[in-house]
CSV table of C-alpha atoms and ligand atoms in Angstrom, one decimal:
chain,number,residue,atom,x,y,z
C,1,MET,CA,4.7,-0.2,11.9
C,2,PHE,CA,1.0,0.0,12.8
C,3,ASP,CA,0.2,3.4,11.2
C,4,THR,CA,2.7,4.0,8.4
C,5,THR,CA,3.4,1.8,5.4
C,6,HIS,CA,7.2,2.4,5.3
C,7,ALA,CA,8.3,-0.8,6.9
C,8,HIS,CA,5.8,-2.8,4.7
C,9,ILE,CA,7.0,-1.1,1.5
C,10,THR,CA,10.6,-1.7,2.5
C,11,THR,CA,10.0,-5.5,3.0
C,12,TRP,CA,8.2,-6.1,-0.3
C,13,ALA,CA,10.5,-3.9,-2.4
C,14,ILE,CA,13.6,-5.8,-1.1
C,15,ALA,CA,11.7,-9.1,-1.7
C,16,LEU,CA,11.0,-8.1,-5.4
C,17,ILE,CA,14.7,-7.3,-5.8
C,18,LEU,CA,15.8,-10.6,-4.2
C,19,PHE,CA,13.4,-12.5,-6.5
C,20,PHE,CA,14.9,-11.0,-9.7
C,21,VAL,CA,18.4,-11.5,-8.3
C,22,ALA,CA,17.6,-15.2,-7.7
C,23,LEU,CA,16.3,-15.6,-11.2
C,24,GLY,CA,19.4,-13.9,-12.6
C,25,LEU,CA,21.7,-16.1,-10.6
C,26,HIS,CA,19.9,-19.2,-11.9
C,27,ASN,CA,20.2,-18.0,-15.5
C,28,SER,CA,23.9,-17.5,-15.0
C,29,GLY,CA,24.3,-21.0,-13.5
C,30,LYS,CA,25.3,-19.8,-10.0
C,31,GLU,CA,23.1,-22.3,-8.1
C,32,LYS,CA,24.8,-22.0,-4.7
C,33,ALA,CA,24.4,-18.2,-4.7
C,34,ARG,CA,20.8,-18.6,-6.0
C,35,LYS,CA,20.0,-20.9,-3.0
C,36,ILE,CA,21.3,-18.4,-0.5
C,37,VAL,CA,19.3,-15.5,-2.1
C,38,HIS,CA,16.2,-17.7,-2.2
C,39,MET,CA,16.5,-18.6,1.5
C,40,THR,CA,16.9,-14.9,2.3
C,41,LEU,CA,13.9,-14.1,0.2
C,42,ARG,CA,11.9,-16.7,2.3
C,43,LEU,CA,12.8,-14.7,5.4
C,44,PHE,CA,11.4,-11.6,3.7
C,45,TYR,CA,8.1,-13.4,3.0
C,46,LEU,CA,7.7,-13.6,6.8
C,47,LEU,CA,8.5,-9.9,7.2
C,48,ILE,CA,6.1,-8.9,4.4
C,49,ILE,CA,3.3,-10.9,6.1
C,50,LEU,CA,4.2,-9.6,9.5
C,51,THR,CA,4.2,-5.9,8.5
C,52,GLY,CA,1.1,-6.4,6.3
C,53,ALA,CA,-0.7,-8.2,9.1
C,54,LEU,CA,0.1,-5.4,11.6
C,55,LEU,CA,-1.4,-2.8,9.3
C,56,PHE,CA,-4.3,-5.2,8.5
C,57,TRP,CA,-5.3,-5.8,12.2
C,58,LYS,CA,-5.3,-2.2,13.1
C,59,HIS,CA,-7.0,-0.7,10.0
C,60,GLN,CA,-9.2,-3.4,8.3
C,61,GLY,CA,-12.3,-2.1,10.0
C,62,ILE,CA,-12.2,0.9,7.5
C,63,ASN,CA,-13.1,-1.4,4.6
C,64,PRO,CA,-12.9,-5.1,5.5
C,65,ALA,CA,-13.6,-6.4,2.0
C,66,LEU,CA,-10.9,-4.4,0.3
C,67,TYR,CA,-8.4,-5.0,3.1
C,68,GLY,CA,-9.2,-8.7,2.9
C,69,ILE,CA,-8.6,-8.9,-0.8
C,70,LYS,CA,-5.4,-6.9,-0.4
C,71,ALA,CA,-4.1,-9.4,2.2
C,72,LEU,CA,-5.1,-12.4,0.1
C,73,ALA,CA,-3.4,-10.9,-3.0
C,74,GLY,CA,-0.3,-10.5,-0.9
C,75,ILE,CA,-0.2,-14.1,0.1
C,76,TRP,CA,-1.0,-15.0,-3.6
C,77,ILE,CA,2.0,-13.2,-5.0
C,78,ILE,CA,4.2,-14.8,-2.4
C,79,ALA,CA,3.0,-18.2,-3.6
C,80,MET,CA,3.9,-17.1,-7.1
C,81,PHE,CA,7.4,-16.0,-6.1
C,82,GLU,CA,7.9,-19.5,-4.7
C,83,MET,CA,6.3,-21.4,-7.6
C,84,ILE,CA,8.3,-19.4,-10.2
C,85,LEU,CA,11.6,-19.9,-8.4
C,86,VAL,CA,11.2,-23.6,-7.6
C,87,ARG,CA,9.9,-24.5,-11.0
C,88,THR,CA,12.6,-22.4,-12.8
C,89,SER,CA,15.3,-24.2,-10.7
C,90,LYS,CA,13.8,-27.6,-11.8
C,91,GLY,CA,13.6,-26.5,-15.5
C,92,GLU,CA,9.8,-26.6,-15.5
C,93,LYS,CA,7.3,-24.3,-17.2
C,94,THR,CA,6.4,-21.1,-15.4
C,95,GLY,CA,4.2,-19.2,-17.9
C,96,ALA,CA,0.9,-19.6,-16.0
C,97,PHE,CA,2.6,-18.5,-12.8
C,98,TRP,CA,4.0,-15.3,-14.4
C,99,VAL,CA,0.5,-14.3,-15.6
C,100,GLN,CA,-0.8,-14.7,-12.0
C,101,PHE,CA,2.3,-12.9,-10.7
C,102,ILE,CA,1.5,-9.8,-12.9
C,103,ILE,CA,-2.2,-9.9,-12.1
C,104,ALA,CA,-1.5,-10.2,-8.3
C,105,LEU,CA,1.1,-7.3,-8.5
C,106,LEU,CA,-1.4,-5.0,-10.3
C,107,VAL,CA,-4.1,-5.8,-7.8
C,108,LEU,CA,-1.7,-5.2,-4.9
C,109,LEU,CA,-0.4,-1.9,-6.3
C,110,TYR,CA,-3.9,-0.7,-7.1
C,111,LEU,CA,-5.5,-1.7,-3.7
C,112,GLY,CA,-2.5,-0.8,-1.6
C,113,LEU,CA,-2.3,2.7,-3.2
C,114,ARG,CA,-6.1,3.2,-3.1
C,115,LEU,CA,-6.6,2.2,0.6
C,116,PRO,CA,-6.3,5.1,3.1
C,117,LEU,CA,-2.8,4.7,4.5
C,118,GLY,CA,0.4,5.9,2.8
C,119,PHE,CA,0.5,7.2,-0.8
C,120,HIS,CA,-2.7,8.0,-2.8
C,121,PRO,CA,-2.0,8.6,-6.5
C,122,PHE,CA,-5.6,7.4,-7.4
C,123,ALA,CA,-7.5,9.5,-4.8
Z,1,LIG,C1,4.7,-8.9,-2.1
Z,1,LIG,C2,3.5,-8.7,-1.5
Z,1,LIG,C3,2.9,-7.3,-1.2
Z,1,LIG,C4,3.0,-6.2,-2.0
Z,1,LIG,C5,3.7,-5.9,-3.3
Z,1,LIG,C6,2.2,-5.2,-1.3
Z,1,LIG,C7,2.0,-3.9,-1.7
Z,1,LIG,C8,1.5,-2.9,-1.0
Z,1,LIG,C9,1.4,-1.5,-1.4
Z,1,LIG,C10,1.8,-0.9,-2.7
Z,1,LIG,C11,0.8,-0.8,-0.3
Z,1,LIG,C12,0.5,0.7,-0.3
Z,1,LIG,C13,1.6,1.4,0.4
Z,1,LIG,C14,1.3,2.9,0.6
Z,1,LIG,O1,0.2,3.4,0.1
Z,1,LIG,O2,2.1,3.6,1.2
Z,1,LIG,C15,0.4,-1.8,0.7
Z,1,LIG,C16,-0.2,-1.5,1.9
Z,1,LIG,C17,-0.8,-2.4,2.7
Z,1,LIG,N1,-0.6,-3.8,2.6
Z,1,LIG,FE1,0.6,-4.8,1.3
Z,1,LIG,N2,1.7,-5.7,-0.1
Z,1,LIG,C18,2.1,-7.1,-0.1
Z,1,LIG,C19,1.7,-8.0,0.9
Z,1,LIG,C20,0.8,-7.8,1.9
Z,1,LIG,C21,0.3,-8.8,2.8
Z,1,LIG,C22,0.8,-10.3,2.8
Z,1,LIG,C23,-0.6,-8.2,3.6
Z,1,LIG,C24,-1.4,-8.7,4.8
Z,1,LIG,C25,-1.1,-9.7,5.5
Z,1,LIG,C26,-0.7,-6.8,3.2
Z,1,LIG,C27,-1.5,-5.8,3.8
Z,1,LIG,C28,-1.4,-4.4,3.6
Z,1,LIG,C29,-2.1,-3.4,4.3
Z,1,LIG,C30,-3.1,-3.7,5.4
Z,1,LIG,C31,-1.8,-2.2,3.7
Z,1,LIG,C32,-2.3,-0.8,4.1
Z,1,LIG,C33,-3.4,-0.4,3.2
Z,1,LIG,C34,-3.8,1.1,3.4
Z,1,LIG,O3,-4.6,1.3,4.3
Z,1,LIG,O4,-3.3,2.0,2.7
Z,1,LIG,N3,0.2,-6.6,2.2
Z,1,LIG,N4,0.9,-3.0,0.3
């Protein structure tokens, strides 16, 4: 958990899947199931932050600025998960939040893969 990114990748990959499942359930009018999936997704927010924070505390000394931006972008996308799901369930507009979601995701993938642990397709 402190030196490999496997647990962290597992948590955010499951969260992404749950997010799209929740949207799909909303679109097909299954509100009760959407609520359950949404609550499960909220548990995964905590797991993403926990696994990310464990990596962060141990390794941020390597490059505090980039690690800091990585962590903030992680919190940012979690806020976007929540804004998009809550606003969609209320029938409100979500366009601006989707733009931020895509930007945060690109920043996260780039920084996560560029930083020293785990996979390095850009190095
Ligand atoms: C949905 C949200 C998040 C996504 C999609 C995400 C994505 C990623 C990716 C793609 C990696 C690289 C994995 C690898 O190279 O094996 C990574 C690593 C990492 N993430 Fe996240 N992350 C998220 C949230 C967070 C949060 C909230 C934090 C901090 C509290 C965080 C801190 C870290 C750290 C410290 C690393 C290791 C960087 C390294 O040295 O390679 N992440 N993340």
